C-alpha positions as semicolon CSV with decimal commas, in nm:
position;residue;x (nm);y (nm);z (nm)
1;X;-2,471;-1,920;-3,204
2;X;-2,417;-2,180;-3,419
3;X;-2,620;-2,510;-3,295
4;X;-2,338;-2,852;-3,304
5;X;-2,424;-3,047;-3,663
6;X;-2,548;-3,327;-3,389
7;X;-2,787;-3,164;-3,199
8;X;-2,946;-2,957;-3,548
9;X;-3,029;-3,349;-3,671
10;X;-3,176;-3,443;-3,335
11;X;-3,389;-3,148;-3,376
12;X;-3,523;-3,240;-3,667
13;X;-3,547;-3,602;-3,647
14;X;-3,913;-3,646;-3,460
15;X;-4,038;-3,376;-3,746
16;X;-3,921;-3,634;-4,060
17;X;-4,042;-3,898;-3,856
18;X;-4,360;-3,734;-3,852
19;X;-4,402;-3,655;-4,192
20;X;-4,278;-3,974;-4,340
21;X;-4,602;-4,149;-4,121
22;X;-4,815;-3,829;-4,329
23;X;-4,687;-3,912;-4,622
24;X;-4,715;-4,291;-4,635
25;X;-5,080;-4,270;-4,516
26;X;-5,136;-3,949;-4,727
27;X;-5,402;-3,968;-5,088
28;X;-5,210;-3,955;-5,382
29;X;-5,233;-3,636;-5,561
30;X;-5,148;-3,488;-5,899
31;X;-4,956;-3,300;-5,845
32;X;-4,900;-3,135;-6,207
33;X;-4,944;-2,773;-6,066
34;X;-4,618;-2,730;-5,890
35;X;-4,673;-2,339;-5,803
36;X;-4,973;-2,141;-5,878
37;X;-5,195;-2,006;-6,020
38;X;-5,082;-1,653;-5,912
39;X;-5,133;-1,316;-6,011
40;X;-4,889;-1,058;-6,130
41;X;-4,927;-0,726;-6,307
42;X;-5,275;-0,654;-6,208
43;X;-5,387;-0,383;-6,325
44;X;-5,745;-0,146;-6,428
45;X;-5,789;-0,318;-6,739
46;X;-5,588;-0,621;-6,694
47;X;-5,429;-0,978;-6,514
48;X;-5,154;-1,184;-6,618
49;X;-5,218;-1,534;-6,430
50;X;-4,881;-1,761;-6,395
51;X;-4,831;-2,103;-6,302
52;X;-4,557;-2,359;-6,316
53;X;-4,628;-2,731;-6,373
54;X;-4,410;-3,080;-6,317
55;X;-4,415;-3,144;-6,667
56;X;-4,466;-2,921;-7,000
57;X;-4,791;-2,985;-7,100
58;X;-5,051;-2,686;-7,233
59;X;-5,249;-2,455;-7,030
60;X;-5,593;-2,232;-6,987
61;X;-5,705;-1,976;-6,752
62;X;-6,088;-1,919;-6,800
63;X;-6,239;-1,584;-6,622
64;X;-6,573;-1,493;-6,532
65;X;-6,673;-1,167;-6,417
66;X;-6,953;-0,875;-6,431
67;X;-7,231;-0,878;-6,624
68;X;-7,180;-1,233;-6,795
69;X;-6,833;-1,165;-6,861
70;X;-6,639;-1,464;-7,016
71;X;-6,267;-1,512;-7,111
72;X;-6,032;-1,735;-7,199
73;X;-5,663;-1,740;-7,269
74;X;-5,458;-2,089;-7,399
75;X;-5,079;-2,118;-7,425
76;X;-4,944;-2,147;-7,746
77;X;-4,734;-2,437;-7,683
78;X;-4,734;-2,710;-7,424
79;X;-4,446;-2,614;-7,149
80;X;-4,365;-2,608;-6,803
81;X;-4,354;-2,227;-6,698
82;X;-4,714;-2,027;-6,794
83;X;-4,773;-1,634;-6,777
84;X;-5,113;-1,614;-6,971
85;X;-5,202;-1,252;-7,010
86;X;-5,586;-1,140;-6,971
87;X;-5,701;-0,794;-7,091
88;X;-6,067;-0,636;-7,161
89;X;-6,137;-0,636;-6,784
90;X;-6,302;-0,379;-6,569
91;X;-6,146;-0,123;-6,351
92;X;-6,253;-0,196;-5,932
93;X;-6,427;-0,558;-6,081
94;X;-6,451;-0,845;-5,897
95;X;-6,321;-1,160;-6,107
96;X;-6,317;-1,553;-6,045
97;X;-6,105;-1,767;-6,224
98;X;-5,926;-2,081;-6,250
99;X;-5,651;-2,241;-6,455
100;X;-5,636;-2,629;-6,665
101;X;-5,293;-2,791;-6,711
102;X;-5,245;-3,122;-6,870
103;X;-5,594;-3,280;-6,695
104;X;-5,612;-3,091;-6,354
105;X;-5,780;-2,811;-6,266
106;X;-5,697;-2,592;-5,975
107;X;-6,007;-2,453;-5,744
108;X;-6,195;-2,115;-5,844
109;X;-6,027;-1,827;-5,709
110;X;-6,066;-1,459;-5,741
111;X;-5,915;-1,110;-5,717
112;X;-6,031;-0,752;-5,774
113;X;-5,879;-0,449;-6,042
114;X;-5,737;-0,152;-5,973
115;X;-5,994;0,142;-6,002
116;X;-6,001;0,385;-6,223
117;X;-6,072;0,676;-5,957
118;X;-5,954;0,753;-5,619
119;X;-6,126;0,556;-5,426
120;X;-6,007;0,464;-5,050
121;X;-5,802;0,133;-5,048
122;X;-5,593;-0,166;-4,895
123;X;-5,319;-0,347;-4,882
124;X;-5,090;-0,569;-4,664
125;X;-4,707;-0,588;-4,626
126;X;-4,496;-0,819;-4,488
127;X;-4,105;-0,914;-4,584
128;X;-3,801;-1,156;-4,493
129;X;-4,044;-1,442;-4,529
130;X;-3,734;-1,722;-4,576
131;X;-3,547;-1,964;-4,345
132;X;-3,840;-2,088;-4,133
133;X;-4,138;-2,245;-4,306
134;X;-4,344;-2,291;-3,966
135;X;-4,300;-1,949;-3,887
136;X;-4,384;-1,830;-4,217
137;X;-4,689;-2,022;-4,275
138;X;-4,818;-1,887;-3,938
139;X;-4,776;-1,558;-4,059
140;X;-4,930;-1,622;-4,389
141;X;-5,261;-1,787;-4,229
142;X;-5,307;-1,459;-4,054
143;X;-5,240;-1,251;-4,340
144;X;-5,482;-1,430;-4,542
145;X;-5,777;-1,289;-4,297
146;X;-5,650;-0,937;-4,339
147;X;-5,835;-0,703;-4,583
148;X;-5,652;-0,582;-4,861
149;X;-5,652;-0,534;-5,213
150;X;-5,318;-0,611;-5,307
151;X;-4,990;-0,746;-5,107
152;X;-4,635;-0,569;-5,106
153;X;-4,316;-0,784;-5,013
154;X;-4,005;-0,633;-4,887
155;X;-3,779;-0,859;-5,017
156;X;-3,603;-1,193;-4,961
157;X;-3,911;-1,457;-5,043
158;X;-3,651;-1,721;-5,020
159;X;-3,319;-1,795;-4,853
160;X;-3,117;-1,871;-5,180
161;X;-3,272;-1,711;-5,524
162;X;-3,078;-1,972;-5,729
163;X;-3,224;-2,276;-5,480
164;X;-3,576;-2,429;-5,651
165;X;-3,649;-2,621;-5,316
166;X;-3,661;-2,245;-5,177
167;X;-3,915;-2,130;-5,444
168;X;-4,141;-2,448;-5,394
169;X;-4,110;-2,382;-5,045
170;X;-4,279;-2,040;-5,087
171;X;-4,551;-2,090;-5,347
172;X;-4,623;-2,384;-5,134
173;X;-4,680;-2,214;-4,781
174;X;-4,831;-1,906;-5,016
175;X;-5,029;-2,080;-5,256
176;X;-5,389;-1,909;-5,134
177;X;-5,235;-1,634;-5,080
178;X;-5,102;-1,545;-5,421
179;X;-5,427;-1,721;-5,583
180;X;-5,657;-1,444;-5,430
181;X;-5,431;-1,123;-5,455
182;X;-5,136;-1,001;-5,618
183;X;-4,809;-0,959;-5,450
184;X;-4,613;-0,671;-5,590
185;X;-4,227;-0,743;-5,428
186;X;-3,916;-0,533;-5,425
187;X;-3,568;-0,778;-5,459
188;X;-3,394;-0,879;-5,153
189;X;-3,052;-0,954;-5,095
190;X;-3,121;-1,286;-5,064
191;X;-3,315;-1,359;-5,442
192;X;-2,987;-1,245;-5,554
193;X;-2,689;-1,401;-5,670
194;X;-2,432;-1,235;-5,871
195;X;-2,246;-1,294;-6,059
196;X;-2,408;-1,583;-6,079
197;X;-2,773;-1,450;-6,287
198;X;-2,982;-1,734;-6,192
199;X;-3,117;-1,580;-5,897
200;X;-3,211;-1,251;-6,096
201;X;-3,373;-1,432;-6,406
202;X;-3,528;-1,676;-6,172
203;X;-3,733;-1,359;-5,978
204;X;-3,773;-1,201;-6,264
205;X;-4,001;-1,494;-6,373
206;X;-4,199;-1,488;-6,074
207;X;-4,239;-1,136;-5,997
208;X;-4,117;-0,911;-6,238
209;X;-4,241;-0,555;-6,249
210;X;-4,471;-0,462;-6,543
211;X;-4,516;-0,101;-6,774
212;X;-4,836;0,049;-6,738
213;X;-4,971;-0,188;-7,023
214;X;-4,896;-0,496;-6,815
215;X;-4,592;-0,612;-7,021
216;X;-4,314;-0,685;-6,816
217;X;-3,976;-0,520;-6,736
218;X;-3,648;-0,688;-6,777
219;X;-3,527;-0,498;-6,473
220;X;-3,531;-0,527;-6,084
221;X;-3,698;-0,224;-6,055
222;X;-4,018;-0,060;-6,121
223;X;-4,330;0,131;-6,055
224;X;-4,721;0,070;-6,060
225;X;-5,010;0,312;-5,932
226;X;-5,338;0,217;-5,757
227;X;-5,586;0,507;-5,671
228;X;-5,438;0,788;-5,557
229;X;-5,077;0,647;-5,494
230;X;-4,777;0,508;-5,685
231;X;-4,544;0,258;-5,572
232;X;-4,179;0,266;-5,675
233;X;-4,011;-0,127;-5,629
234;X;-3,640;-0,069;-5,617
235;X;-3,329;-0,231;-5,607
236;X;-3,200;-0,119;-5,295
237;X;-2,866;-0,350;-5,332
238;X;-2,750;-0,136;-5,662
239;X;-2,481;0,089;-5,636
240;X;-2,706;0,402;-5,702
241;X;-2,452;0,527;-5,978
242;X;-2,622;0,388;-6,333
243;X;-2,964;0,315;-6,468
244;X;-3,192;0,277;-6,146
245;X;-3,072;0,591;-6,000
246;X;-3,198;0,800;-6,335
247;X;-3,467;0,592;-6,404
248;X;-3,599;0,660;-6,021
249;X;-3,506;1,038;-6,094
250;X;-3,714;1,035;-6,426
251;X;-4,012;0,834;-6,267
252;X;-3,996;1,058;-6,001
253;X;-4,039;1,368;-6,188
254;X;-4,324;1,262;-6,401
255;X;-4,504;1,176;-6,050
256;X;-4,524;1,536;-5,978
257;X;-4,756;1,615;-6,253
258;X;-4,987;1,298;-6,235
259;X;-5,313;1,369;-6,196
260;X;-5,511;1,259;-5,879
261;X;-5,173;1,136;-5,708
262;X;-5,170;1,243;-5,327
263;X;-4,915;0,956;-5,173
264;X;-4,560;0,839;-5,368
265;X;-4,439;0,503;-5,176
266;X;-4,112;0,369;-5,191
267;X;-4,059;0,000;-5,161
268;X;-3,681;-0,096;-5,113
269;X;-3,519;-0,433;-4,935
270;X;-3,234;-0,250;-4,763
271;X;-3,383;0,097;-4,636
272;X;-3,187;0,416;-4,561
273;X;-3,282;0,373;-4,144
274;X;-3,283;0,143;-3,894
275;X;-3,136;0,024;-3,554
276;X;-3,132;-0,338;-3,607
277;X;-2,851;-0,520;-3,689
278;X;-2,789;-0,373;-4,053
279;X;-2,847;0,006;-3,985
280;X;-2,946;0,203;-4,255
281;X;-2,826;0,179;-4,626
282;X;-2,519;0,382;-4,652
283;X;-2,516;0,367;-5,066
284;X;-2,873;0,545;-5,058
285;X;-2,771;0,871;-4,849
286;X;-2,416;0,891;-5,032
287;X;-2,556;0,888;-5,370
288;X;-2,827;1,140;-5,290
289;X;-3,129;0,871;-5,334
290;X;-3,283;1,001;-4,967
291;X;-3,236;1,350;-5,082
292;X;-3,404;1,237;-5,412
293;X;-3,715;1,075;-5,304
294;X;-3,787;1,368;-5,010
295;X;-3,757;1,616;-5,340
296;X;-3,990;1,471;-5,488
297;X;-4,247;1,391;-5,235
298;X;-4,218;1,034;-5,140
299;X;-4,365;1,019;-4,815
300;X;-4,350;0,665;-4,671
301;X;-4,110;0,449;-4,768
302;X;-4,141;0,029;-4,667
303;X;-3,821;-0,151;-4,552
304;X;-3,730;-0,524;-4,465
305;X;-3,336;-0,677;-4,455
306;X;-3,350;-0,621;-4,080
307;X;-3,598;-0,893;-3,936
308;X;-3,798;-0,657;-3,670
309;X;-4,107;-0,392;-3,698
310;X;-3,957;-0,060;-3,643
311;X;-4,085;0,282;-3,780
312;X;-3,979;0,668;-3,796
313;X;-3,896;0,918;-3,938
314;X;-3,579;1,087;-4,121
315;X;-3,470;1,364;-4,361
316;X;-3,856;1,428;-4,415
317;X;-3,993;1,041;-4,515
318;X;-4,142;0,821;-4,282
319;X;-4,059;0,491;-4,297
320;X;-4,137;0,151;-4,175
321;X;-3,928;-0,139;-4,171
322;X;-4,126;-0,488;-4,188
323;X;-3,894;-0,792;-4,209
324;X;-4,050;-0,997;-4,007
325;X;-4,283;-1,283;-4,231
326;X;-4,059;-1,574;-4,103
327;X;-3,648;-1,509;-4,130
328;X;-3,470;-1,531;-3,738
329;X;-3,555;-1,223;-3,559
330;X;-3,253;-0,969;-3,497
331;X;-3,221;-0,807;-3,181
332;X;-3,181;-0,424;-3,129
333;X;-2,836;-0,305;-3,214
334;X;-2,799;0,024;-3,334
335;X;-2,959;0,376;-3,201
336;X;-3,052;0,537;-3,526
337;X;-3,189;0,904;-3,412
338;X;-3,472;0,815;-3,661
339;X;-3,606;0,555;-3,517
340;X;-3,978;0,609;-3,334
341;X;-4,085;0,246;-3,251
342;X;-3,908;-0,064;-3,244
343;X;-4,010;-0,425;-3,177
344;X;-3,840;-0,777;-3,273
345;X;-4,132;-0,930;-3,349
346;X;-4,277;-1,171;-3,631
347;X;-4,551;-0,936;-3,808
348;X;-4,683;-0,786;-4,096
349;X;-4,900;-0,428;-4,211
350;X;-5,258;-0,393;-4,266
351;X;-5,252;0,027;-4,474
352;X;-5,514;0,206;-4,585
353;X;-5,537;0,479;-4,789
354;X;-5,807;0,717;-4,810
355;X;-5,727;1,013;-5,002
356;X;-5,462;1,217;-4,797
357;X;-5,500;1,005;-4,503
358;X;-5,248;0,661;-4,453
359;X;-5,346;0,461;-4,143
360;X;-5,137;0,167;-4,061
361;X;-5,186;-0,132;-3,819
362;X;-4,871;-0,317;-3,737
363;X;-4,994;-0,681;-3,619
364;X;-4,769;-0,961;-3,459
365;X;-4,796;-1,287;-3,584
366;X;-5,028;-1,411;-3,295
367;X;-5,257;-1,134;-3,440
368;X;-5,210;-0,902;-3,168
369;X;-5,140;-0,522;-3,234
370;X;-4,800;-0,375;-3,227
371;X;-4,969;0,009;-3,278
372;X;-5,181;0,164;-3,483
373;X;-5,023;0,502;-3,662
374;X;-5,123;0,744;-3,953
375;X;-5,049;1,047;-4,080
376;X;-5,268;1,330;-4,336
377;X;-5,056;1,476;-4,635
378;X;-4,708;1,599;-4,505
379;X;-4,786;1,582;-4,157
380;X;-4,551;1,346;-3,894
381;X;-4,698;1,028;-3,773
382;X;-4,962;1,004;-3,488
383;X;-4,954;0,662;-3,360
384;X;-5,166;0,488;-3,030
385;X;-5,011;0,204;-2,885
386;X;-5,134;-0,153;-2,982
387;X;-5,266;-0,457;-2,749
388;X;-5,129;-0,437;-2,320
389;X;-5,032;-0,832;-2,402
390;X;-4,664;-0,832;-2,431
391;X;-4,440;-0,921;-2,714
392;X;-4,369;-1,263;-2,718
393;X;-4,004;-1,321;-2,688
394;X;-3,839;-1,451;-2,986
395;X;-3,744;-1,823;-3,008
396;X;-3,378;-1,935;-2,836
397;X;-3,249;-2,007;-3,205
398;X;-3,369;-1,702;-3,349
399;X;-3,294;-1,470;-3,050
400;X;-2,921;-1,608;-3,161
401;X;-3,021;-1,500;-3,510
402;X;-2,897;-1,862;-3,607
403;X;-2,986;-1,777;-3,956
404;X;-2,759;-1,834;-4,252
405;X;-2,733;-1,532;-4,443
406;X;-2,457;-1,387;-4,683
407;X;-2,534;-1,008;-4,809
408;X;-2,412;-0,957;-5,121
409;X;-2,442;-0,675;-5,326
410;X;-2,415;-0,692;-5,707
411;X;-2,130;-0,574;-5,884
412;X;-1,960;-0,584;-5,555
413;X;-4,588;-3,156;-5,468
414;X;-4,870;-3,019;-5,525
415;X;-5,043;-2,679;-5,537
416;X;-5,361;-2,839;-5,637
417;X;-5,639;-2,845;-5,314
418;X;-5,456;-3,027;-5,052
419;X;-5,312;-2,760;-4,813
420;X;-5,220;-2,971;-4,499
421;X;-4,989;-3,172;-4,748
422;X;-4,888;-2,881;-4,902
423;X;-4,738;-2,734;-4,586
424;X;-4,594;-3,117;-4,535
425;X;-4,392;-3,127;-4,844
426;X;-4,246;-2,732;-4,746
427;X;-4,197;-2,851;-4,419
428;X;-3,971;-3,147;-4,591
429;X;-3,822;-2,916;-4,793
430;X;-3,676;-2,683;-4,473
431;X;-3,573;-3,023;-4,344
432;X;-3,357;-3,135;-4,622
433;X;-3,187;-2,733;-4,645
434;X;-3,103;-2,740;-4,280
435;X;-2,940;-3,086;-4,298
436;X;-2,741;-2,995;-4,571
437;X;-2,597;-2,689;-4,413
438;X;-2,305;-2,772;-4,206
439;X;-2,219;-2,420;-4,139
440;X;-2,398;-2,070;-4,074
441;X;-2,291;-1,735;-4,138
442;X;-2,536;-1,424;-3,907
443;X;-2,582;-1,115;-4,166
């Protein structure tokens, strides 16, 4: 149910007063690096360090690693957004880096390159981090301590892909996360702003998929390999009648003969199976995409879109819906026959891959375990229940799904040290956004 406008304003009045006091007493910050530095296109021998400045400046990244390795890359000109590519790194090696721009210097951060062999690895999955900065920040704090070599995001990072304030909020909350681990992202419907391309352009600037040599792809889909697993990052909101379908067909066919490959994982925002509000993505089934993935040995699929945790298996593909990183929660509104577990809770996933075996620990925002599941090869899920502690009830506003969402189908401050101040800034942005929206539409 929509909250009356006056009540919504009153709800945030104490927050506004507190933030005003905090900013009045906070020390001045240079605020030159607004977004980042953050990692992209991380592979065996290279990485791209990105950052966005408040004003046009030259930028330099310096990297140090094993055996006395040192490298430095500088921008060719003064500008606000920088993508600094560093190659010549060694596989499975940890490096420290920092960025200097306009007299400001970022705190040191670390990353580890992809392995050249098929050693065990870990990663963290989360999605639908939009709309509620306090919940998003709570989940992000838990993810900071979760083991993992990189992140997989299932889309809807922000509410409006064309809104600069939304992106600033994301990068403020996830500053530490994105500085130390690369996020591989599947675009969500809220990043898309068709027919206006601004959302897509902004998404590609920050989180474009890459080719094997580190070059960015000017497409909303791509793939990457880590150890014995190839990931396919897809634009689920596509019509699946054109280029993306043919690209996926070719990529899946090539992966059948890829040496040492044991797992194929699809990541897309709106998946084919769900018992949540949106249900399954009917276009994927109608256009034969689910059959295409099954026939080409895709054994696991991560999705979002419905703001829940859900696990199941359909048409020979195991899947998890992970849309619980901040957006208001959804009730179970369907009874998909593929569903094996369902909980409306804010959460994230810890995934471990070791040879044929894949293990997943689903954790609530509190850190409590929802369930632990795994499989080996083509086997079905094998699970055990999580903590005996009952799942927390969603907040009243979330249970009523007061998020504003107009789901569309295409074609149809400071980021330098000073986290408390940065979080306050993100809350101010959230307050401004809520106050300017006078009507909200559920989706």
